[in-house]
């Protein structure tokens, strides 16, 4: 498992798949919904990410179906994908908790002062 943080689109793609197998367009719309409209994946970007995530073993093909003469491929999280997503969610939760704690203890006036140089915290 990687120690580096996950890019937001990757996190959102894995989050979309955490609810169950989806096809590409379903992932695109789910990512947009989960992000409150902030992240809008283009098809080319999504499929490149899906290929990368498959090669990393975080997702796998689930099934294919033909709809209106076109193949619709479904993807699902693997066990490693679930583990990696859970670890990233926990990392983000800890970071958000640390930020919230620091914001609660800010002195009136807003800025911490460090040493003689006066750097902001």
PDB file of C-alpha atoms in Angstrom:
ATOM      1  CA  UNK A   1       0.000   0.000   0.000  1.00  0.00           C
ATOM      2  CA  UNK A   2       1.296   3.436  -0.900  1.00  0.00           C
ATOM      3  CA  UNK A   3       2.120   6.031   1.739  1.00  0.00           C
ATOM      4  CA  UNK A   4       1.515   8.952  -0.571  1.00  0.00           C
ATOM      5  CA  UNK A   5      -1.795  10.750  -0.617  1.00  0.00           C
ATOM      6  CA  UNK A   6      -4.307  10.005  -3.301  1.00  0.00           C
ATOM      7  CA  UNK A   7      -5.335  12.586  -5.889  1.00  0.00           C
ATOM      8  CA  UNK A   8      -8.901  13.801  -5.387  1.00  0.00           C
ATOM      9  CA  UNK A   9     -10.296  12.388  -8.676  1.00  0.00           C
ATOM     10  CA  UNK A  10      -8.878   8.952  -7.808  1.00  0.00           C
ATOM     11  CA  UNK A  11     -10.391   9.156  -4.323  1.00  0.00           C
ATOM     12  CA  UNK A  12     -13.759  10.125  -5.793  1.00  0.00           C
ATOM     13  CA  UNK A  13     -13.682   7.350  -8.421  1.00  0.00           C
ATOM     14  CA  UNK A  14     -12.956   4.751  -5.742  1.00  0.00           C
ATOM     15  CA  UNK A  15     -15.652   6.299  -3.539  1.00  0.00           C
ATOM     16  CA  UNK A  16     -18.164   6.034  -6.391  1.00  0.00           C
ATOM     17  CA  UNK A  17     -17.305   2.353  -6.812  1.00  0.00           C
ATOM     18  CA  UNK A  18     -17.538   1.692  -3.061  1.00  0.00           C
ATOM     19  CA  UNK A  19     -21.339   1.585  -3.375  1.00  0.00           C
ATOM     20  CA  UNK A  20     -21.099  -1.238  -5.922  1.00  0.00           C
ATOM     21  CA  UNK A  21     -20.138  -1.916  -9.546  1.00  0.00           C
ATOM     22  CA  UNK A  22     -20.762   0.887 -12.031  1.00  0.00           C
ATOM     23  CA  UNK A  23     -20.142   1.642 -15.670  1.00  0.00           C
ATOM     24  CA  UNK A  24     -18.139   4.654 -16.797  1.00  0.00           C
ATOM     25  CA  UNK A  25     -20.977   7.140 -17.208  1.00  0.00           C
ATOM     26  CA  UNK A  26     -22.336   6.118 -13.793  1.00  0.00           C
ATOM     27  CA  UNK A  27     -18.924   6.833 -12.253  1.00  0.00           C
ATOM     28  CA  UNK A  28     -18.770  10.239 -13.992  1.00  0.00           C
ATOM     29  CA  UNK A  29     -22.187  11.283 -12.661  1.00  0.00           C
ATOM     30  CA  UNK A  30     -21.521   9.845  -9.198  1.00  0.00           C
ATOM     31  CA  UNK A  31     -18.186  11.684  -8.897  1.00  0.00           C
ATOM     32  CA  UNK A  32     -19.893  14.937  -9.856  1.00  0.00           C
ATOM     33  CA  UNK A  33     -22.613  14.333  -7.253  1.00  0.00           C
ATOM     34  CA  UNK A  34     -20.190  13.278  -4.482  1.00  0.00           C
ATOM     35  CA  UNK A  35     -18.030  16.363  -5.093  1.00  0.00           C
ATOM     36  CA  UNK A  36     -20.992  18.729  -5.091  1.00  0.00           C
ATOM     37  CA  UNK A  37     -20.334  19.534  -8.750  1.00  0.00           C
ATOM     38  CA  UNK A  38     -16.710  20.591  -8.197  1.00  0.00           C
ATOM     39  CA  UNK A  39     -15.170  17.624 -10.033  1.00  0.00           C
ATOM     40  CA  UNK A  40     -16.387  16.873 -13.544  1.00  0.00           C
ATOM     41  CA  UNK A  41     -14.506  14.037 -15.166  1.00  0.00           C
ATOM     42  CA  UNK A  42     -14.240  13.808 -18.926  1.00  0.00           C
ATOM     43  CA  UNK A  43     -14.579  10.358 -20.460  1.00  0.00           C
ATOM     44  CA  UNK A  44     -10.924  10.260 -21.591  1.00  0.00           C
ATOM     45  CA  UNK A  45      -9.708  11.225 -18.133  1.00  0.00           C
ATOM     46  CA  UNK A  46     -11.967   8.659 -16.475  1.00  0.00           C
ATOM     47  CA  UNK A  47     -10.962   5.759 -18.706  1.00  0.00           C
ATOM     48  CA  UNK A  48      -7.256   6.540 -18.322  1.00  0.00           C
ATOM     49  CA  UNK A  49      -7.771   6.556 -14.526  1.00  0.00           C
ATOM     50  CA  UNK A  50      -9.767   3.304 -14.659  1.00  0.00           C
ATOM     51  CA  UNK A  51      -6.984   1.643 -16.666  1.00  0.00           C
ATOM     52  CA  UNK A  52      -4.391   2.843 -14.130  1.00  0.00           C
ATOM     53  CA  UNK A  53      -6.492   1.728 -11.160  1.00  0.00           C
ATOM     54  CA  UNK A  54      -6.976  -1.687 -12.771  1.00  0.00           C
ATOM     55  CA  UNK A  55      -3.230  -2.058 -13.341  1.00  0.00           C
ATOM     56  CA  UNK A  56      -2.649  -1.110  -9.668  1.00  0.00           C
ATOM     57  CA  UNK A  57      -5.122  -3.806  -8.607  1.00  0.00           C
ATOM     58  CA  UNK A  58      -7.505  -1.365  -6.914  1.00  0.00           C
ATOM     59  CA  UNK A  59     -10.422  -2.047  -9.281  1.00  0.00           C
ATOM     60  CA  UNK A  60     -11.383  -4.868 -11.621  1.00  0.00           C
ATOM     61  CA  UNK A  61     -13.790  -5.401 -14.461  1.00  0.00           C
ATOM     62  CA  UNK A  62     -17.075  -6.735 -13.141  1.00  0.00           C
ATOM     63  CA  UNK A  63     -19.190  -7.464 -16.219  1.00  0.00           C
ATOM     64  CA  UNK A  64     -20.171  -6.150 -19.628  1.00  0.00           C
ATOM     65  CA  UNK A  65     -23.562  -5.609 -21.199  1.00  0.00           C
ATOM     66  CA  UNK A  66     -24.682  -4.313 -24.571  1.00  0.00           C
ATOM     67  CA  UNK A  67     -26.971  -1.275 -24.469  1.00  0.00           C
ATOM     68  CA  UNK A  68     -28.176   0.274 -27.744  1.00  0.00           C
ATOM     69  CA  UNK A  69     -25.486  -1.641 -29.619  1.00  0.00           C
ATOM     70  CA  UNK A  70     -22.662  -0.368 -27.401  1.00  0.00           C
ATOM     71  CA  UNK A  71     -20.699  -2.323 -24.824  1.00  0.00           C
ATOM     72  CA  UNK A  72     -21.083  -1.003 -21.310  1.00  0.00           C
ATOM     73  CA  UNK A  73     -18.267  -2.202 -19.037  1.00  0.00           C
ATOM     74  CA  UNK A  74     -18.791  -2.255 -15.284  1.00  0.00           C
ATOM     75  CA  UNK A  75     -16.001  -1.857 -12.726  1.00  0.00           C
ATOM     76  CA  UNK A  76     -15.832  -2.792  -9.048  1.00  0.00           C
ATOM     77  CA  UNK A  77     -13.465  -2.240  -6.143  1.00  0.00           C
ATOM     78  CA  UNK A  78     -11.102  -5.067  -5.285  1.00  0.00           C
ATOM     79  CA  UNK A  79     -10.156  -5.959  -1.717  1.00  0.00           C
ATOM     80  CA  UNK A  80      -6.994  -3.866  -2.149  1.00  0.00           C
ATOM     81  CA  UNK A  81      -9.150  -1.008  -3.439  1.00  0.00           C
ATOM     82  CA  UNK A  82     -11.362  -1.138  -0.363  1.00  0.00           C
ATOM     83  CA  UNK A  83      -8.288  -1.173   1.899  1.00  0.00           C
ATOM     84  CA  UNK A  84      -6.643   1.745   0.066  1.00  0.00           C
ATOM     85  CA  UNK A  85      -9.845   3.835   0.020  1.00  0.00           C
ATOM     86  CA  UNK A  86     -10.422   3.209   3.733  1.00  0.00           C
ATOM     87  CA  UNK A  87      -6.836   4.221   4.542  1.00  0.00           C
ATOM     88  CA  UNK A  88      -7.143   7.416   2.502  1.00  0.00           C
ATOM     89  CA  UNK A  89     -10.511   8.274   4.091  1.00  0.00           C
ATOM     90  CA  UNK A  90      -8.917   7.831   7.528  1.00  0.00           C
ATOM     91  CA  UNK A  91      -5.914   9.990   6.552  1.00  0.00           C
ATOM     92  CA  UNK A  92      -8.245  12.760   5.363  1.00  0.00           C
ATOM     93  CA  UNK A  93     -10.383  12.453   8.511  1.00  0.00           C
ATOM     94  CA  UNK A  94      -7.310  12.830  10.760  1.00  0.00           C
ATOM     95  CA  UNK A  95      -6.106  15.851   8.801  1.00  0.00           C
ATOM     96  CA  UNK A  96      -9.535  17.493   8.932  1.00  0.00           C
ATOM     97  CA  UNK A  97      -9.745  16.795  12.671  1.00  0.00           C
ATOM     98  CA  UNK A  98      -6.333  18.385  13.236  1.00  0.00           C
ATOM     99  CA  UNK A  99      -7.361  21.467  11.248  1.00  0.00           C
ATOM    100  CA  UNK A 100     -10.643  21.788  13.152  1.00  0.00           C
ATOM    101  CA  UNK A 101      -8.807  21.482  16.476  1.00  0.00           C
ATOM    102  CA  UNK A 102      -6.310  24.162  15.487  1.00  0.00           C
ATOM    103  CA  UNK A 103      -9.096  26.468  14.353  1.00  0.00           C
ATOM    104  CA  UNK A 104     -10.883  26.059  17.691  1.00  0.00           C
ATOM    105  CA  UNK A 105      -7.761  27.057  19.668  1.00  0.00           C
ATOM    106  CA  UNK A 106      -6.849  30.114  17.582  1.00  0.00           C
ATOM    107  CA  UNK A 107      -6.363  33.178  19.755  1.00  0.00           C
ATOM    108  CA  UNK A 108      -8.494  36.270  19.162  1.00  0.00           C
ATOM    109  CA  UNK A 109      -7.003  38.278  16.330  1.00  0.00           C
ATOM    110  CA  UNK A 110      -6.377  35.142  14.352  1.00  0.00           C
ATOM    111  CA  UNK A 111      -2.622  34.629  13.954  1.00  0.00           C
ATOM    112  CA  UNK A 112      -0.171  32.590  15.978  1.00  0.00           C
ATOM    113  CA  UNK A 113       3.273  34.075  16.422  1.00  0.00           C
ATOM    114  CA  UNK A 114       6.349  31.910  16.473  1.00  0.00           C
ATOM    115  CA  UNK A 115       9.675  32.928  17.902  1.00  0.00           C
ATOM    116  CA  UNK A 116      11.196  36.298  17.115  1.00  0.00           C
ATOM    117  CA  UNK A 117      10.556  36.114  13.384  1.00  0.00           C
ATOM    118  CA  UNK A 118       6.799  36.376  13.777  1.00  0.00           C
ATOM    119  CA  UNK A 119       5.911  33.621  11.324  1.00  0.00           C
ATOM    120  CA  UNK A 120       2.270  32.604  11.141  1.00  0.00           C
ATOM    121  CA  UNK A 121       1.308  29.065  12.115  1.00  0.00           C
TER     122      UNK A 121
END
